mmCIF file of C-alpha atoms in Angstrom:
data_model
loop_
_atom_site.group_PDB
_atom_site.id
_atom_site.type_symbol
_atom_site.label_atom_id
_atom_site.label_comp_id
_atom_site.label_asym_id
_atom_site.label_seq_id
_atom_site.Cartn_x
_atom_site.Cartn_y
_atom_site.Cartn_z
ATOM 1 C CA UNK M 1 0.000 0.000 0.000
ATOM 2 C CA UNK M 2 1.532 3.326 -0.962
ATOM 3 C CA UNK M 3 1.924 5.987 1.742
ATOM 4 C CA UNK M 4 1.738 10.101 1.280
ATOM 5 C CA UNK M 5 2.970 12.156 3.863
ATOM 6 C CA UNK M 6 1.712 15.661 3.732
ATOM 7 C CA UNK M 7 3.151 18.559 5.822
ATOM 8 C CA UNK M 8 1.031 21.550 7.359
ATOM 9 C CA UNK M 9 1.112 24.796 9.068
ATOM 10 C CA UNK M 10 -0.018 23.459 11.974
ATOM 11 C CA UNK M 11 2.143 20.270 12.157
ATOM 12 C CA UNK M 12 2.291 16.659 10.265
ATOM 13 C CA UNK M 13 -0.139 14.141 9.486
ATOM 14 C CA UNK M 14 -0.105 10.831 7.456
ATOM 15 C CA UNK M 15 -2.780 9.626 5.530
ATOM 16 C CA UNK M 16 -3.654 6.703 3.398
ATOM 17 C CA UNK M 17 -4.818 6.736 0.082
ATOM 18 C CA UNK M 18 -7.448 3.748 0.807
ATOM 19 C CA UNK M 19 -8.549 4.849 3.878
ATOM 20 C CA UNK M 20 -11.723 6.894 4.537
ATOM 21 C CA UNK M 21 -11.441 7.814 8.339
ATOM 22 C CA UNK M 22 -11.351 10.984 9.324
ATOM 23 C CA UNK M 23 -7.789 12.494 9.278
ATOM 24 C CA UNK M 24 -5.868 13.114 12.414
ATOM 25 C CA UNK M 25 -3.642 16.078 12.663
ATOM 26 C CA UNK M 26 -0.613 16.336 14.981
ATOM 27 C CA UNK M 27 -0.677 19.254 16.819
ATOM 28 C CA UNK M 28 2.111 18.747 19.103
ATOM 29 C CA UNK M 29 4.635 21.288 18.845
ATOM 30 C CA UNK M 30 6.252 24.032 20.652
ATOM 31 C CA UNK M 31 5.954 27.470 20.174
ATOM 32 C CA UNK M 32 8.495 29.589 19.889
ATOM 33 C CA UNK M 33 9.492 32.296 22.731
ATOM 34 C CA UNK M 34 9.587 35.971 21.916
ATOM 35 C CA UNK M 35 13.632 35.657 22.649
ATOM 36 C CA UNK M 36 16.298 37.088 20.344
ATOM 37 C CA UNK M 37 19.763 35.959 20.446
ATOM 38 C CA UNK M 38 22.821 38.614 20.827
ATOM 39 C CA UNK M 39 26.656 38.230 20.912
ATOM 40 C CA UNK M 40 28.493 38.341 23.748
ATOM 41 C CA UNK M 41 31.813 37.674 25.197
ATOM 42 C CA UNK M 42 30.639 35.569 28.611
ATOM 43 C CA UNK M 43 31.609 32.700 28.527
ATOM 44 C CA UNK M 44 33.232 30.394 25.674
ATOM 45 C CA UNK M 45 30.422 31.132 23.231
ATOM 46 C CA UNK M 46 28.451 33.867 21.245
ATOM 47 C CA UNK M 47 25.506 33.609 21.940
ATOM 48 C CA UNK M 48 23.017 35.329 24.755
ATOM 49 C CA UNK M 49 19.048 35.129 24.894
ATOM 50 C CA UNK M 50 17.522 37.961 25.608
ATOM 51 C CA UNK M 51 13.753 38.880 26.274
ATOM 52 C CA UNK M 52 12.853 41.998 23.236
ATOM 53 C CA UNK M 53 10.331 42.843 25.744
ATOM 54 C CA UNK M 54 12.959 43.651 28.524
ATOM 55 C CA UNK M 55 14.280 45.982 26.402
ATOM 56 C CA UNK M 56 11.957 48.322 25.183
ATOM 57 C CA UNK M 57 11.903 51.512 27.188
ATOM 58 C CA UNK M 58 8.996 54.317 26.667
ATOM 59 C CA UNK M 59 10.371 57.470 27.938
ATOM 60 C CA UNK M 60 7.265 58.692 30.362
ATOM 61 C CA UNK M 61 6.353 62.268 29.067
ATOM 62 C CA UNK M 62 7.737 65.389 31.598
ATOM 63 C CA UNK M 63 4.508 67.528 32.635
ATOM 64 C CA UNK M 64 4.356 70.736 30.790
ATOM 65 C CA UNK M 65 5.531 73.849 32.611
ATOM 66 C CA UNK M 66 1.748 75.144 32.777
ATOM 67 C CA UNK M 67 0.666 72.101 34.763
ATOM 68 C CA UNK M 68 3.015 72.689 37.209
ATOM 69 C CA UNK M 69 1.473 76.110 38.343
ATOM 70 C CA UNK M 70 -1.396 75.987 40.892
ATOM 71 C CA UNK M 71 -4.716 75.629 39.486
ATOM 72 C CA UNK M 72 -5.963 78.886 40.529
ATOM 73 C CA UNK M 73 -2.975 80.476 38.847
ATOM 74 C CA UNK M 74 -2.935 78.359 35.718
ATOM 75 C CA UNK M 75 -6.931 79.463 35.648
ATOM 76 C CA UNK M 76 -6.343 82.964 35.415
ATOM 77 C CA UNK M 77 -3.937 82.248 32.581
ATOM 78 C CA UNK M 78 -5.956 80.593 30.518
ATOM 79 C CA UNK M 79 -8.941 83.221 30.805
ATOM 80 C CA UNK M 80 -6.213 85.771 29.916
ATOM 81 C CA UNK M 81 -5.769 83.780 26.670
ATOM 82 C CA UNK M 82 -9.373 82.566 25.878
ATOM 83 C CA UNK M 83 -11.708 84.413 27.698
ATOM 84 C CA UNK M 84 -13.469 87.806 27.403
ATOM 85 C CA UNK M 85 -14.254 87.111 23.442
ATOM 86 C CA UNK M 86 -17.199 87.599 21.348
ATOM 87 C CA UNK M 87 -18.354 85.016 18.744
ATOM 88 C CA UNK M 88 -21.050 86.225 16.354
ATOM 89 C CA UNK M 89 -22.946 84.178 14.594
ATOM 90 C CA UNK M 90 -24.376 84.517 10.947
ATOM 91 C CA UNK M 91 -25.806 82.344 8.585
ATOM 92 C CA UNK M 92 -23.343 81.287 5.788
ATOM 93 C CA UNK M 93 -23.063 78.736 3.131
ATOM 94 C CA UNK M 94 -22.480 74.757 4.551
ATOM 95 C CA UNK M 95 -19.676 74.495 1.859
ATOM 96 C CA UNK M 96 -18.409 78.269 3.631
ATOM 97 C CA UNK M 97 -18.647 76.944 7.341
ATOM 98 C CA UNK M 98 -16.446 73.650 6.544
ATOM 99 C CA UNK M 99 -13.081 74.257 8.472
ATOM 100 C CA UNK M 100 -9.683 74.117 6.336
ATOM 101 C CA UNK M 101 -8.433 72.595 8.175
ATOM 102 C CA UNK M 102 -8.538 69.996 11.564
ATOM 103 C CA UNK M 103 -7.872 71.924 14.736
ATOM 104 C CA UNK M 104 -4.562 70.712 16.851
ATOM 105 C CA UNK M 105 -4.619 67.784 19.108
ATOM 106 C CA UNK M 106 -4.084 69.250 23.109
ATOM 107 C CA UNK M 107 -4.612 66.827 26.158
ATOM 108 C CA UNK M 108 -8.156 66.147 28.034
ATOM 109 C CA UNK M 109 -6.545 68.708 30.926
ATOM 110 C CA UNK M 110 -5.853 71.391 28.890
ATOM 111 C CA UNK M 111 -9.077 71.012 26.889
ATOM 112 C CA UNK M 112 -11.102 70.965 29.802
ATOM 113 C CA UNK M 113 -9.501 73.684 31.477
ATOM 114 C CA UNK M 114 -9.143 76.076 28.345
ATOM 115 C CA UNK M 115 -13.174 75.554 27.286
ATOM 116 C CA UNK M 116 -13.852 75.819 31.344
ATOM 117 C CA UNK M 117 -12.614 79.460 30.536
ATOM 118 C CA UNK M 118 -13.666 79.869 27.179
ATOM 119 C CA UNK M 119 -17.376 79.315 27.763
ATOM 120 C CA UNK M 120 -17.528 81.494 31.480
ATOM 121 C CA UNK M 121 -16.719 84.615 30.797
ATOM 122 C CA UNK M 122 -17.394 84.695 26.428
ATOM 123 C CA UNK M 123 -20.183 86.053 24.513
ATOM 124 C CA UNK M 124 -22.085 84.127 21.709
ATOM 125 C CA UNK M 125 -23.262 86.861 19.680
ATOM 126 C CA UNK M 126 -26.594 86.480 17.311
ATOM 127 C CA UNK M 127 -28.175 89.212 14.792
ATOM 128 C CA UNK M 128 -30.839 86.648 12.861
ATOM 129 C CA UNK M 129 -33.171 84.242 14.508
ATOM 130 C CA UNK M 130 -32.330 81.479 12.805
ATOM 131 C CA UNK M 131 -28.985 81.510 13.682
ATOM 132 C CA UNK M 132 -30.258 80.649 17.619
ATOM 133 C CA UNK M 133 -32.731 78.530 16.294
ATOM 134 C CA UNK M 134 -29.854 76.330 14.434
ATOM 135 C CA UNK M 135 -27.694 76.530 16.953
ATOM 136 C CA UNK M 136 -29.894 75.170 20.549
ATOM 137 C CA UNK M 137 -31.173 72.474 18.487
ATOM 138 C CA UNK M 138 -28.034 71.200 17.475
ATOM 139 C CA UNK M 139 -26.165 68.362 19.727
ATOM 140 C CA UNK M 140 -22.971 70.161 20.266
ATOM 141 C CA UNK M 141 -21.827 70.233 23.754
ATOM 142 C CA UNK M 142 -21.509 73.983 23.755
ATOM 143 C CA UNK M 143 -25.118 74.547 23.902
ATOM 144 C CA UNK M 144 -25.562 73.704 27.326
ATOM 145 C CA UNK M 145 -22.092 75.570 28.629
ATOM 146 C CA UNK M 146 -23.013 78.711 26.741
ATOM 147 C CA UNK M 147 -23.605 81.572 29.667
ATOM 148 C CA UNK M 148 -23.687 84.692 28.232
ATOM 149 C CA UNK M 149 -26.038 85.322 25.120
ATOM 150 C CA UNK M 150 -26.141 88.363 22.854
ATOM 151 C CA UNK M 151 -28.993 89.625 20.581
ATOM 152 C CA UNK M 152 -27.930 93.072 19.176
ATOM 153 C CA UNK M 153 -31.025 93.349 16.869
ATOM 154 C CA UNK M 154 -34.100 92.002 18.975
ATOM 155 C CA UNK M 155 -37.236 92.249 17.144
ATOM 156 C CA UNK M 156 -40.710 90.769 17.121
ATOM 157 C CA UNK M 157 -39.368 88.419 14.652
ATOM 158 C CA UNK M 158 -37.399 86.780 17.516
ATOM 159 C CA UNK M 159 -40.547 85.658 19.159
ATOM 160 C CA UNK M 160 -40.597 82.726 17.492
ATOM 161 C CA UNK M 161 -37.043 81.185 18.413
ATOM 162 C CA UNK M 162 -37.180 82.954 22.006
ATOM 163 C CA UNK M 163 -39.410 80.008 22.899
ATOM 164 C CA UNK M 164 -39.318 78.530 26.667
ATOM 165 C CA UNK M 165 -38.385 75.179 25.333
ATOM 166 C CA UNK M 166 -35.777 76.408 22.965
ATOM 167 C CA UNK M 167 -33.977 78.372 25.246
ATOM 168 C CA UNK M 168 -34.059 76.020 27.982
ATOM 169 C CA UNK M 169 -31.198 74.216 25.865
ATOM 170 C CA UNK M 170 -29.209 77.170 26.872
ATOM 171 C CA UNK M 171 -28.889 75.560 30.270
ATOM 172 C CA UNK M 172 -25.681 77.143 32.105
ATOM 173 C CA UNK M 173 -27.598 80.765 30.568
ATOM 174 C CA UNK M 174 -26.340 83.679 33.579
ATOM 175 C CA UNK M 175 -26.057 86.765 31.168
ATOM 176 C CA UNK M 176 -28.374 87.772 28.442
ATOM 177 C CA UNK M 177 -27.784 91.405 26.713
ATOM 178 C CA UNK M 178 -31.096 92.706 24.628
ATOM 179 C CA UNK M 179 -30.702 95.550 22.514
ATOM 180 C CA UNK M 180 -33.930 96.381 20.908
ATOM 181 C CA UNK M 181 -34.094 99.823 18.147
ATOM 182 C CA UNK M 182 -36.646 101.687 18.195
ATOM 183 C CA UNK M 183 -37.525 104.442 14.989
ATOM 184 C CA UNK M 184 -39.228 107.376 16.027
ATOM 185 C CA UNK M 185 -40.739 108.424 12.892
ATOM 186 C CA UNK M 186 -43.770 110.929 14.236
ATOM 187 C CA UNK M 187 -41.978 113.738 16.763
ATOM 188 C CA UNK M 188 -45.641 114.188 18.747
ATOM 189 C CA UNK M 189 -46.374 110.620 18.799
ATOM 190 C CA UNK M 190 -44.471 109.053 22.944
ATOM 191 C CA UNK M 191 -42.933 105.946 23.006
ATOM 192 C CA UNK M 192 -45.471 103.331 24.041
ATOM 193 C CA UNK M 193 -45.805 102.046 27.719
ATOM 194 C CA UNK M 194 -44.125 99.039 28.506
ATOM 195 C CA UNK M 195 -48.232 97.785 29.108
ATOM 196 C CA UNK M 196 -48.578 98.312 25.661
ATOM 197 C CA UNK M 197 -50.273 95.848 23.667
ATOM 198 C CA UNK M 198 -47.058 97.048 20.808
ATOM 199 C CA UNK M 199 -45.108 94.853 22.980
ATOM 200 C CA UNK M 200 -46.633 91.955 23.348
ATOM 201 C CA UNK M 201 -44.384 89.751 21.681
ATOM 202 C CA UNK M 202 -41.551 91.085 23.770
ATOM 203 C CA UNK M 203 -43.272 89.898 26.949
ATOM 204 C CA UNK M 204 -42.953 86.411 25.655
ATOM 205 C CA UNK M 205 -39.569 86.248 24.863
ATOM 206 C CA UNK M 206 -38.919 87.872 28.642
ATOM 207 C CA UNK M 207 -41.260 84.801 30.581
ATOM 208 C CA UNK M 208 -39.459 82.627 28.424
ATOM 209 C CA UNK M 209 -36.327 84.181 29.613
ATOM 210 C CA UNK M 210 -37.079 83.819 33.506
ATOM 211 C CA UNK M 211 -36.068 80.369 33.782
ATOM 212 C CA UNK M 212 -32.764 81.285 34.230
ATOM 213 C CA UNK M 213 -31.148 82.949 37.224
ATOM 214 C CA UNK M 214 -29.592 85.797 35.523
ATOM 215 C CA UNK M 215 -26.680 88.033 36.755
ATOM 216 C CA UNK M 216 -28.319 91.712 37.442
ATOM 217 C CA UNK M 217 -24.762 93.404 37.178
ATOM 218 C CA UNK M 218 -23.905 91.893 34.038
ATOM 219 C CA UNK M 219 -27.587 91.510 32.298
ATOM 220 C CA UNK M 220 -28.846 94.603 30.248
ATOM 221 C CA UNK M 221 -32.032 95.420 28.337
ATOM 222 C CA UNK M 222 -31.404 98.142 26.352
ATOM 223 C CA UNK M 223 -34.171 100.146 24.026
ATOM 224 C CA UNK M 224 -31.840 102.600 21.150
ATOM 225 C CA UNK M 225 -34.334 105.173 20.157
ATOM 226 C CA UNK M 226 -33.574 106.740 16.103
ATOM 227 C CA UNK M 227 -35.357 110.385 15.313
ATOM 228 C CA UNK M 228 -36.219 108.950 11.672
ATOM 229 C CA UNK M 229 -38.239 112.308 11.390
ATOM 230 C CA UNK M 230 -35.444 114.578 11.376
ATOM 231 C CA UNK M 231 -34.574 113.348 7.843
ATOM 232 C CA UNK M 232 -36.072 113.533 4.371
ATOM 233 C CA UNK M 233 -36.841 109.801 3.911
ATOM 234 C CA UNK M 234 -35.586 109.134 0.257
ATOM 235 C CA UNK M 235 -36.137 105.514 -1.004
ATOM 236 C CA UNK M 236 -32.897 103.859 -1.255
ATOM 237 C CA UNK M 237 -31.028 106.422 1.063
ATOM 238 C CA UNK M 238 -29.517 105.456 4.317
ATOM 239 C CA UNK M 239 -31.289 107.298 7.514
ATOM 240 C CA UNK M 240 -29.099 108.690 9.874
ATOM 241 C CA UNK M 241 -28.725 106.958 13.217
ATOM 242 C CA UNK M 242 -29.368 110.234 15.962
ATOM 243 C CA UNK M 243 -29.844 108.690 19.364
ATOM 244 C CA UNK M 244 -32.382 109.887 21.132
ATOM 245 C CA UNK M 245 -30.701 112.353 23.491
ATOM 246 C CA UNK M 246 -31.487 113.168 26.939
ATOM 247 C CA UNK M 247 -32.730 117.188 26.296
ATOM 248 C CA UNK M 248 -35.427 115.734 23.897
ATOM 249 C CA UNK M 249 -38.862 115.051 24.741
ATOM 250 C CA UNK M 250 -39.598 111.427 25.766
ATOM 251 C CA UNK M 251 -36.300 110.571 26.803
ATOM 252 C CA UNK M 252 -37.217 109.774 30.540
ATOM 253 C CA UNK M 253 -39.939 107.490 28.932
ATOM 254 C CA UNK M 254 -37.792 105.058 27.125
ATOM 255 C CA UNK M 255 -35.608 105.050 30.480
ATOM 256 C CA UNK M 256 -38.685 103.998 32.326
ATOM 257 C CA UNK M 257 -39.119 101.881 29.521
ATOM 258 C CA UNK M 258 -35.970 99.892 29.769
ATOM 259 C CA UNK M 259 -36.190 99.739 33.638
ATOM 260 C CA UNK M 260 -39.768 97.878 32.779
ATOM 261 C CA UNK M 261 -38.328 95.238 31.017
ATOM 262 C CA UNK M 262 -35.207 94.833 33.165
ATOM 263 C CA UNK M 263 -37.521 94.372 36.161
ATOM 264 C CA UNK M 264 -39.438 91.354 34.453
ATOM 265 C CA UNK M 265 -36.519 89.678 32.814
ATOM 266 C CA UNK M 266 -35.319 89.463 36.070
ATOM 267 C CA UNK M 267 -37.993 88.069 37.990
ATOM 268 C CA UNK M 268 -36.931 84.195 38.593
ATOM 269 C CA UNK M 269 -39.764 81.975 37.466
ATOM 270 C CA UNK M 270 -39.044 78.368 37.293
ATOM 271 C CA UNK M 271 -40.301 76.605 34.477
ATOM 272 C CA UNK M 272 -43.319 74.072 34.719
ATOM 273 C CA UNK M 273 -42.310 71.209 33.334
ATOM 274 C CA UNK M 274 -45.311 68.454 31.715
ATOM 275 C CA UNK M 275 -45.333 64.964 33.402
ATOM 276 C CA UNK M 276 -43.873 63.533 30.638
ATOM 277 C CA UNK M 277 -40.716 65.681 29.868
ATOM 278 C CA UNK M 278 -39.890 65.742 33.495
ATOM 279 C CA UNK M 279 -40.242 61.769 33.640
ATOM 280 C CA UNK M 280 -37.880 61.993 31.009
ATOM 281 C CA UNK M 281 -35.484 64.187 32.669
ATOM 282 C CA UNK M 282 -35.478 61.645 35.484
#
């Protein structure tokens, strides 16, 4: 009967041409050490083993100089270099907003440290409505750090993205700064009471606003009053901007005015909450 041996990775077998049975492998061999072999002079011979592993060394990285300072020093650094900004937001083309390029890798210390100081004491700055709208429903973790907010241009088209549930995204909110302009185009005609049903809409956007504990010293509502009527309205010419000044008429009513609408943004009113979305905040 004619024999075939037949090698394999895994070791040798034998098998018979004639024979049917299932074939048996040999598995027993011996695997092989991670061990290198180096000259040397000990002894008669050359040769030394050696574990690789033994001799791989990772230097262990020296703490930067910044780390070393005490955190409440190193934190007053950092909001030297990233704090006090202003980012303003405008809408702008997706293909426009697409970074050049990837931002440099730092370490999870500095990161959180440097954003710790970033987001406390910056201003996110918004002229359009959608802008805010786009940016509290979107899933970036900035949302809910942002503290100080910024609406240079508040108008009644605002009411619709000054929402309670909208801007309860904003949840770290301290500081808000409105700035509302007014045009006085009639010179007899006062600036409305802040009971006015003209500002309706802005009483909405201030309720929604009381959720928030804001900062009195820091928090502003401010009302710019224009005398349109001083100038010869020409279609397609630019008005000029004269604030109203304190020796006009009607001055001390925008003042009382401004101190109407500071009083009820600040007045603290938690927000209710349905049984479902606080069972889901549980």
């Amino acid at each position: 009967m004619h024999h075939q041996a037949i090698t394999m990775s895994l070791g040798k077998r034998k098998r018979i041409d004639d024979d049917d049975d299932e074939q048996i492998v040999n598995t027993n061999y011996k695997r092989r050490k991670v061990f290198a072999t180096y000259p040397s002079q000990s002894g008669l011979g050359w040769s030394c083993t050696i574990n690789l592993f033994s001799v791989l060394h990772i230097p262990t990285p020296k703490p930067s100089f910044l780390f070393r300072l005490p955190a409440e020093l190193r934190a007053q650094i950092l909001h030297y270099a990233y704090g006090n900004q202003t980012v303003h937001f405008q809408p702008t083309h997706p293909f426009c907003a697409t970074p050049l390029q990837l931002p440099p890798l730092v370490n999870k210390q500095f990161y959180a440290e440097a954003t710790a100081a970033f987001y406390s004491s910056s201003s996110f700055s918004f002229a359009d409505a959608r802008c805010l709208r786009t940016f509290a429903l979107s899933s970036h973790a900035c949302v809910s750090r942002l503290q100080r907010l910024e609406i240079s241009q508040l108008g009644f088209d605002w009411c619709g993205a000054l929402v309670s549930s909208l801007v309860g995204r904003l949840r770290s909110l301290r500081v808000v700064k409105l700035t509302h302009r007014y045009w006085q185009c009639y010179p007899n005609r006062p600036v409305p009471d802040a009971r006015d049903a003209s500002w309706k809409g802005f009483w909405r956007i201030i309720r929604a606003l009381r959720q928030f504990r804001l900062d009195a010293r820091q928090s502003e509502f401010k009302i710019e009053v224009y005398n349109a009527y001083k100038h010869t309205l020409v279609a397609g010419a630019v008005v000029e901007r004269n604030l109203l000044g304190p020796e006009e008429p009607y001055y001390e009513d925008v003042l009382r005015l401004q101190k109407d609408f500071m009083e009820g943004l600040l007045e603290y009113t938690p927000r209710r909450f349905s049984e479902r979305v606080a069972s889901k905040k549980k």
